[in-house]
Amino acid sequence: MSPTQRPADAWSRWGWLFGGIWLVFFIFPLIHIWTTPYTPAHRLVATALVAAFMVAYVLTVRRAVRRVGGGQYASAARGGLLGLGAMVAVAIVLATMIGPNALTAMPFIVGVPVFFLPWRGVWTISLGLLGLGMLTSALIWGVWPTIMFWGISALVLTISVLSRYLEEQQESALETESQLALTEERERVARDVHDVLGHSLTVVTVKTELARRLVDADPERAKQEMGEVQDIARQALAEIRATVGGLRVARLADEVEAADVALRGAGIDARLPDDVLLVDPRHRITLAWVLREAVTNVVRHSHADTCVVELGDHWLRVSDDGRGVDGTREGNGIRGLRERVEQAGGSLTLGPGPDGAGTTVEVKL
């Protein structure tokens, strides 16, 4: 059990009722008390002891469940052991008054440590109390009058242990799922931020270099390029905010237009599709991300003169006539892109261009 605090849930508040339901079995020792020719005082004292045991059990379980549910494991163990001691003391006194009928308390005594002790303590104390109870009762009252209580006690302990084990396994599975979901979300944000910033900063770099070269020769054109840089920076900021908030969705038509701007700014002849509606709507978002990253890599790394983008119903191909990828390690962008495509049930192929020169990125969904 982890020592970290956890908010109390419904089980932490009301789970003790599940254990309290079984107190109905004390009807049998109460029937014995009031149908056996004991003195009135004897009956009242024995009944009070039965009530005291039931109260001690309910309070012990209730406090233990709440404290364990709140992550207060040491406090739960200390309080639980005090309650268990009180239950054992009451049961011993009751046994001197009503004989083997007091063994109705035995299943509650051996089962209650499961609520608040770590597993080692459960095995030590619960099994120790079960063995001690069996030995003592056999020596005092014999085997046959008490064997039924032994079997019930062993069954209750087994069910309690199994219930706690299954509950802890479920909690562990839920925690694992939560961690996996958190990891996937972090990876999604990392991929999206990489794709957004990678593309935007690449275009900004190309355009600022162009503006620097034009500032003396063509000031108006340089001013226009810097204005576009400002627009791209603002758009990138908005996209980053939307990405972090999980709200950004890439649109294929927008990415085709952005590819045209980026490639033209880098002096690369862009041959782009005129119609994106032929792409299956289910695949447009994924292919939009692929197009963005592929064009960014063309602008940044390829030194190409021409870039061709082709679209189909469930596929995308981006080819350039640049220097190719032979001997080049796969970068974070392509690796993140491959993960994104595989999550969508597709495949990504990276290789040389149609004539053996340049690079081709092909995605099929």
JSON list of C-alpha atoms in Angstrom, two decimals, residues 2-6 63-64 66-78 116:
[
{"chain": "A", "resi": 2, "resn": "SER", "atom": "CA", "xyz": [1.29, 3.44, -0.91]},
{"chain": "A", "resi": 3, "resn": "PRO", "atom": "CA", "xyz": [1.67, 6.03, 1.83]},
{"chain": "A", "resi": 4, "resn": "THR", "atom": "CA", "xyz": [0.36, 8.83, -0.34]},
{"chain": "A", "resi": 5, "resn": "GLN", "atom": "CA", "xyz": [-2.92, 10.49, 0.53]},
{"chain": "A", "resi": 6, "resn": "ARG", "atom": "CA", "xyz": [-5.98, 9.55, -1.50]},
{"chain": "A", "resi": 63, "resn": "ARG", "atom": "CA", "xyz": [-12.33, 3.64, 11.18]},
{"chain": "A", "resi": 64, "resn": "ALA", "atom": "CA", "xyz": [-9.91, 1.27, 9.45]},
{"chain": "A", "resi": 66, "resn": "ARG", "atom": "CA", "xyz": [-11.81, 5.33, 6.28]},
{"chain": "A", "resi": 67, "resn": "ARG", "atom": "CA", "xyz": [-8.17, 5.71, 7.27]},
{"chain": "A", "resi": 68, "resn": "VAL", "atom": "CA", "xyz": [-6.92, 3.23, 4.67]},
{"chain": "A", "resi": 69, "resn": "GLY", "atom": "CA", "xyz": [-9.06, 4.97, 2.06]},
{"chain": "A", "resi": 70, "resn": "GLY", "atom": "CA", "xyz": [-7.44, 8.27, 3.05]},
{"chain": "A", "resi": 71, "resn": "GLY", "atom": "CA", "xyz": [-3.92, 6.84, 2.89]},
{"chain": "A", "resi": 72, "resn": "GLN", "atom": "CA", "xyz": [-3.42, 6.89, 6.69]},
{"chain": "A", "resi": 73, "resn": "TYR", "atom": "CA", "xyz": [-2.09, 3.35, 6.87]},
{"chain": "A", "resi": 74, "resn": "ALA", "atom": "CA", "xyz": [-0.06, 3.61, 10.08]},
{"chain": "A", "resi": 75, "resn": "SER", "atom": "CA", "xyz": [-2.97, 5.21, 11.92]},
{"chain": "A", "resi": 76, "resn": "ALA", "atom": "CA", "xyz": [-5.33, 2.57, 10.55]},
{"chain": "A", "resi": 77, "resn": "ALA", "atom": "CA", "xyz": [-3.05, -0.21, 11.80]},
{"chain": "A", "resi": 78, "resn": "ARG", "atom": "CA", "xyz": [-2.70, 1.28, 15.29]},
{"chain": "A", "resi": 116, "resn": "PHE", "atom": "CA", "xyz": [-6.14, -2.52, 8.04]}
]
